[in-house]
């Protein structure tokens, strides 16, 4: 299946030789000449721009929230950069700052998940990190005030897009019951073939029974 992009508000406005960018905390007016420095040090999620380290923590925490909505031992609260145990005595150390490069934090989070869930959560965090790297390595368009700029929406990475353009991307495989387009096509082919063989086997059994 494919997942259509959400409608995002571009928090950008042209002000003579500067642009106003919305971060999670406050609006920043950036001189056009300083855009490259801004790009290399900040990453955007659906709520605004964050420093690289804060983006990593928030995106990884939100991966947990989005992937495992119900009956989980951890929850997130503003500013959504930590996972908080519902039962502090069970996990001891208080809030967990998720960081895919921190093995201790990973172990604490994965202790609340099954093995496959842990793998999916880590995959989501890795994709967010890759998205941040891509954002910082890609130059801004020539007229950034005329585009919806690159963002991580919690599941997928979106590049700069011109107004009026609808873009799509395949469902990430770390989502439950999700397959990429190519995997989905292959899966349905083999399931259809298996069903056909089962029907053929039942037909042959029916023929053999009635020939006796």
mmCIF file of C-alpha atoms in Angstrom:
data_model
loop_
_atom_site.group_PDB
_atom_site.id
_atom_site.type_symbol
_atom_site.label_atom_id
_atom_site.label_comp_id
_atom_site.label_asym_id
_atom_site.label_seq_id
_atom_site.Cartn_x
_atom_site.Cartn_y
_atom_site.Cartn_z
ATOM 1 C CA UNK A 1 0.000 0.000 0.000
ATOM 2 C CA UNK A 2 1.078 3.584 -0.307
ATOM 3 C CA UNK A 3 0.636 6.367 2.178
ATOM 4 C CA UNK A 4 -0.415 9.803 0.970
ATOM 5 C CA UNK A 5 1.229 12.851 2.444
ATOM 6 C CA UNK A 6 -0.566 14.853 5.074
ATOM 7 C CA UNK A 7 -1.307 18.514 4.450
ATOM 8 C CA UNK A 8 1.433 20.522 6.085
ATOM 9 C CA UNK A 9 1.460 24.230 6.859
ATOM 10 C CA UNK A 10 4.750 25.738 5.747
ATOM 11 C CA UNK A 11 5.795 27.982 8.601
ATOM 12 C CA UNK A 12 7.748 30.301 6.344
ATOM 13 C CA UNK A 13 7.100 33.873 5.365
ATOM 14 C CA UNK A 14 9.112 36.226 3.190
ATOM 15 C CA UNK A 15 10.299 39.354 4.979
ATOM 16 C CA UNK A 16 12.583 41.385 2.683
ATOM 17 C CA UNK A 17 15.923 39.542 2.925
ATOM 18 C CA UNK A 18 14.966 37.140 5.710
ATOM 19 C CA UNK A 19 12.810 34.084 6.351
ATOM 20 C CA UNK A 20 10.850 33.251 9.486
ATOM 21 C CA UNK A 21 11.121 29.609 10.557
ATOM 22 C CA UNK A 22 8.959 28.110 13.276
ATOM 23 C CA UNK A 23 10.734 25.831 15.740
ATOM 24 C CA UNK A 24 9.016 23.907 18.499
ATOM 25 C CA UNK A 25 9.802 26.733 20.911
ATOM 26 C CA UNK A 26 9.817 30.051 19.095
ATOM 27 C CA UNK A 27 9.873 31.718 15.689
ATOM 28 C CA UNK A 28 13.322 32.553 14.340
ATOM 29 C CA UNK A 29 14.005 35.149 11.691
ATOM 30 C CA UNK A 30 16.983 34.008 9.620
ATOM 31 C CA UNK A 31 18.884 36.142 7.126
ATOM 32 C CA UNK A 32 18.940 34.520 3.708
ATOM 33 C CA UNK A 33 22.745 34.527 3.866
ATOM 34 C CA UNK A 34 22.589 32.369 7.009
ATOM 35 C CA UNK A 35 20.270 29.709 5.581
ATOM 36 C CA UNK A 36 23.104 27.262 4.906
ATOM 37 C CA UNK A 37 24.251 27.372 8.528
ATOM 38 C CA UNK A 38 20.650 26.929 9.677
ATOM 39 C CA UNK A 39 20.143 23.968 7.328
ATOM 40 C CA UNK A 40 23.247 22.159 8.564
ATOM 41 C CA UNK A 41 22.313 22.387 12.238
ATOM 42 C CA UNK A 42 18.512 21.934 12.323
ATOM 43 C CA UNK A 43 16.010 19.256 11.294
ATOM 44 C CA UNK A 44 12.257 19.590 10.861
ATOM 45 C CA UNK A 45 9.494 17.336 12.109
ATOM 46 C CA UNK A 46 5.772 17.976 11.765
ATOM 47 C CA UNK A 47 5.828 20.522 14.597
ATOM 48 C CA UNK A 48 8.811 22.641 13.562
ATOM 49 C CA UNK A 49 12.598 22.772 13.560
ATOM 50 C CA UNK A 50 14.795 21.257 16.251
ATOM 51 C CA UNK A 51 18.508 20.942 16.863
ATOM 52 C CA UNK A 52 19.880 17.622 15.625
ATOM 53 C CA UNK A 53 20.116 16.021 19.082
ATOM 54 C CA UNK A 54 16.617 17.157 20.091
ATOM 55 C CA UNK A 55 15.230 15.942 16.764
ATOM 56 C CA UNK A 56 16.770 12.502 17.360
ATOM 57 C CA UNK A 57 15.263 12.266 20.847
ATOM 58 C CA UNK A 58 11.811 13.513 19.873
ATOM 59 C CA UNK A 59 11.474 11.450 16.701
ATOM 60 C CA UNK A 60 12.537 8.282 18.516
ATOM 61 C CA UNK A 61 10.124 8.950 21.393
ATOM 62 C CA UNK A 62 7.305 9.632 18.942
ATOM 63 C CA UNK A 63 8.133 6.445 17.021
ATOM 64 C CA UNK A 64 7.273 4.568 20.210
ATOM 65 C CA UNK A 65 4.027 6.486 20.662
ATOM 66 C CA UNK A 66 2.878 6.139 17.042
ATOM 67 C CA UNK A 67 3.794 2.459 16.684
ATOM 68 C CA UNK A 68 2.444 1.251 20.032
ATOM 69 C CA UNK A 69 -0.632 3.278 20.860
ATOM 70 C CA UNK A 70 -2.249 1.047 23.463
ATOM 71 C CA UNK A 71 -1.321 -0.769 26.666
ATOM 72 C CA UNK A 72 2.309 0.272 26.778
ATOM 73 C CA UNK A 73 4.563 0.724 29.784
ATOM 74 C CA UNK A 74 5.961 4.036 28.538
ATOM 75 C CA UNK A 75 4.299 7.267 27.443
ATOM 76 C CA UNK A 76 5.436 10.647 26.161
ATOM 77 C CA UNK A 77 4.651 14.118 27.487
ATOM 78 C CA UNK A 78 5.653 17.619 26.321
ATOM 79 C CA UNK A 79 8.187 18.412 24.965
ATOM 80 C CA UNK A 80 7.945 14.810 23.680
ATOM 81 C CA UNK A 81 11.658 14.034 23.943
ATOM 82 C CA UNK A 82 11.508 11.420 26.706
ATOM 83 C CA UNK A 83 9.659 8.179 27.390
ATOM 84 C CA UNK A 84 8.187 8.102 30.875
ATOM 85 C CA UNK A 85 7.463 4.825 32.734
ATOM 86 C CA UNK A 86 3.872 4.436 33.861
ATOM 87 C CA UNK A 87 5.215 2.441 36.817
ATOM 88 C CA UNK A 88 8.429 4.066 38.036
ATOM 89 C CA UNK A 89 9.217 1.175 40.375
ATOM 90 C CA UNK A 90 9.268 -1.268 37.463
ATOM 91 C CA UNK A 91 11.895 0.590 35.434
ATOM 92 C CA UNK A 92 13.612 2.467 38.213
ATOM 93 C CA UNK A 93 15.573 5.204 36.539
ATOM 94 C CA UNK A 94 12.700 7.545 35.679
ATOM 95 C CA UNK A 95 12.284 9.151 32.235
ATOM 96 C CA UNK A 96 14.226 7.590 29.367
ATOM 97 C CA UNK A 97 15.783 9.815 26.718
ATOM 98 C CA UNK A 98 15.626 7.580 23.635
ATOM 99 C CA UNK A 99 18.761 7.608 21.511
ATOM 100 C CA UNK A 100 19.321 4.932 18.901
ATOM 101 C CA UNK A 101 23.085 5.180 19.537
ATOM 102 C CA UNK A 102 22.691 4.652 23.290
ATOM 103 C CA UNK A 103 22.618 0.936 24.065
ATOM 104 C CA UNK A 104 21.441 1.484 27.649
ATOM 105 C CA UNK A 105 18.449 3.557 26.554
ATOM 106 C CA UNK A 106 17.676 1.042 23.800
ATOM 107 C CA UNK A 107 17.665 -1.814 26.296
ATOM 108 C CA UNK A 108 15.377 0.081 28.677
ATOM 109 C CA UNK A 109 12.877 0.781 25.903
ATOM 110 C CA UNK A 110 13.054 -2.710 24.402
ATOM 111 C CA UNK A 111 12.386 -4.255 27.819
ATOM 112 C CA UNK A 112 8.820 -2.978 27.367
ATOM 113 C CA UNK A 113 8.460 -4.553 23.903
ATOM 114 C CA UNK A 114 8.498 -7.937 22.214
ATOM 115 C CA UNK A 115 11.507 -8.693 20.001
ATOM 116 C CA UNK A 116 9.744 -7.832 16.749
ATOM 117 C CA UNK A 117 8.343 -4.638 18.249
ATOM 118 C CA UNK A 118 11.816 -3.641 19.412
ATOM 119 C CA UNK A 119 13.153 -4.201 15.894
ATOM 120 C CA UNK A 120 10.385 -2.070 14.393
ATOM 121 C CA UNK A 121 10.902 0.732 16.907
ATOM 122 C CA UNK A 122 14.641 0.817 16.218
ATOM 123 C CA UNK A 123 13.983 0.810 12.463
ATOM 124 C CA UNK A 124 11.698 3.838 12.852
ATOM 125 C CA UNK A 125 14.358 5.680 14.879
ATOM 126 C CA UNK A 126 17.015 4.851 12.268
ATOM 127 C CA UNK A 127 14.792 6.189 9.473
ATOM 128 C CA UNK A 128 14.277 9.428 11.399
ATOM 129 C CA UNK A 129 18.045 9.829 11.825
ATOM 130 C CA UNK A 130 18.552 9.205 8.099
ATOM 131 C CA UNK A 131 15.856 11.766 7.311
ATOM 132 C CA UNK A 132 17.612 14.360 9.458
ATOM 133 C CA UNK A 133 20.886 13.658 7.667
ATOM 134 C CA UNK A 134 19.150 14.018 4.314
ATOM 135 C CA UNK A 135 17.576 17.305 5.348
ATOM 136 C CA UNK A 136 20.934 18.725 6.420
ATOM 137 C CA UNK A 137 22.749 17.549 3.298
ATOM 138 C CA UNK A 138 20.194 18.867 0.804
ATOM 139 C CA UNK A 139 20.444 22.565 -0.133
ATOM 140 C CA UNK A 140 17.315 24.647 0.275
ATOM 141 C CA UNK A 141 15.429 25.377 -2.978
ATOM 142 C CA UNK A 142 16.195 28.654 -4.713
ATOM 143 C CA UNK A 143 12.959 30.188 -3.398
ATOM 144 C CA UNK A 144 12.238 28.395 -0.092
ATOM 145 C CA UNK A 145 9.339 30.728 0.676
ATOM 146 C CA UNK A 146 7.500 29.165 -2.283
ATOM 147 C CA UNK A 147 7.766 25.525 -1.138
ATOM 148 C CA UNK A 148 6.657 23.142 1.567
ATOM 149 C CA UNK A 149 10.058 22.277 2.984
ATOM 150 C CA UNK A 150 11.480 18.879 3.870
ATOM 151 C CA UNK A 151 10.045 17.224 6.981
ATOM 152 C CA UNK A 152 9.787 14.019 9.011
ATOM 153 C CA UNK A 153 6.104 13.283 9.693
ATOM 154 C CA UNK A 154 6.620 10.590 12.333
ATOM 155 C CA UNK A 155 6.720 7.688 9.863
ATOM 156 C CA UNK A 156 8.260 8.918 6.618
ATOM 157 C CA UNK A 157 10.684 11.465 5.194
ATOM 158 C CA UNK A 158 9.367 14.088 2.773
ATOM 159 C CA UNK A 159 11.485 16.272 0.510
ATOM 160 C CA UNK A 160 10.868 19.884 -0.510
ATOM 161 C CA UNK A 161 7.660 20.075 -2.544
ATOM 162 C CA UNK A 162 6.259 22.829 -4.734
ATOM 163 C CA UNK A 163 2.753 24.170 -3.973
ATOM 164 C CA UNK A 164 -0.102 22.236 -5.573
ATOM 165 C CA UNK A 165 1.921 19.028 -5.931
ATOM 166 C CA UNK A 166 0.684 15.857 -4.205
ATOM 167 C CA UNK A 167 3.430 13.386 -3.362
ATOM 168 C CA UNK A 168 3.199 9.780 -2.168
ATOM 169 C CA UNK A 169 5.516 7.283 -0.565
ATOM 170 C CA UNK A 170 5.297 3.592 0.272
ATOM 171 C CA UNK A 171 4.234 2.588 3.771
ATOM 172 C CA UNK A 172 7.362 1.982 5.868
ATOM 173 C CA UNK A 173 7.832 -1.682 6.668
ATOM 174 C CA UNK A 174 8.263 -1.004 10.391
ATOM 175 C CA UNK A 175 4.529 -0.211 10.590
ATOM 176 C CA UNK A 176 2.409 -3.151 11.724
ATOM 177 C CA UNK A 177 0.767 -5.079 8.845
ATOM 178 C CA UNK A 178 2.594 -2.890 6.340
ATOM 179 C CA UNK A 179 4.545 -3.932 3.270
ATOM 180 C CA UNK A 180 6.319 -1.795 0.733
ATOM 181 C CA UNK A 181 4.799 -1.799 -2.767
ATOM 182 C CA UNK A 182 7.258 -4.348 -4.134
ATOM 183 C CA UNK A 183 6.941 -6.631 -1.118
ATOM 184 C CA UNK A 184 3.165 -6.378 -1.204
ATOM 185 C CA UNK A 185 3.003 -7.343 -4.877
ATOM 186 C CA UNK A 186 5.257 -10.329 -4.298
ATOM 187 C CA UNK A 187 3.327 -11.432 -1.209
ATOM 188 C CA UNK A 188 -0.055 -11.316 -2.949
ATOM 189 C CA UNK A 189 1.352 -13.270 -5.901
ATOM 190 C CA UNK A 190 2.503 -16.142 -3.711
ATOM 191 C CA UNK A 191 -0.668 -16.144 -1.625
ATOM 192 C CA UNK A 192 -2.766 -16.277 -4.792
ATOM 193 C CA UNK A 193 -0.644 -19.115 -6.145
ATOM 194 C CA UNK A 194 -0.949 -21.032 -2.877
ATOM 195 C CA UNK A 195 -4.727 -20.593 -2.870
ATOM 196 C CA UNK A 196 -4.912 -21.826 -6.462
ATOM 197 C CA UNK A 197 -2.894 -24.942 -5.601
ATOM 198 C CA UNK A 198 -5.134 -25.672 -2.614
ATOM 199 C CA UNK A 199 -8.247 -25.386 -4.773
ATOM 200 C CA UNK A 200 -6.675 -27.692 -7.347
ATOM 201 C CA UNK A 201 -5.825 -30.225 -4.645
ATOM 202 C CA UNK A 202 -9.392 -30.138 -3.308
ATOM 203 C CA UNK A 203 -10.735 -30.632 -6.830
ATOM 204 C CA UNK A 204 -8.479 -33.655 -7.403
ATOM 205 C CA UNK A 205 -9.574 -35.164 -4.085
ATOM 206 C CA UNK A 206 -13.208 -34.635 -5.097
ATOM 207 C CA UNK A 207 -12.628 -36.384 -8.442
ATOM 208 C CA UNK A 208 -10.836 -39.333 -6.826
ATOM 209 C CA UNK A 209 -13.619 -39.845 -4.283
ATOM 210 C CA UNK A 210 -16.339 -39.892 -6.957
ATOM 211 C CA UNK A 211 -14.398 -42.226 -9.262
ATOM 212 C CA UNK A 212 -14.287 -44.999 -6.681
#
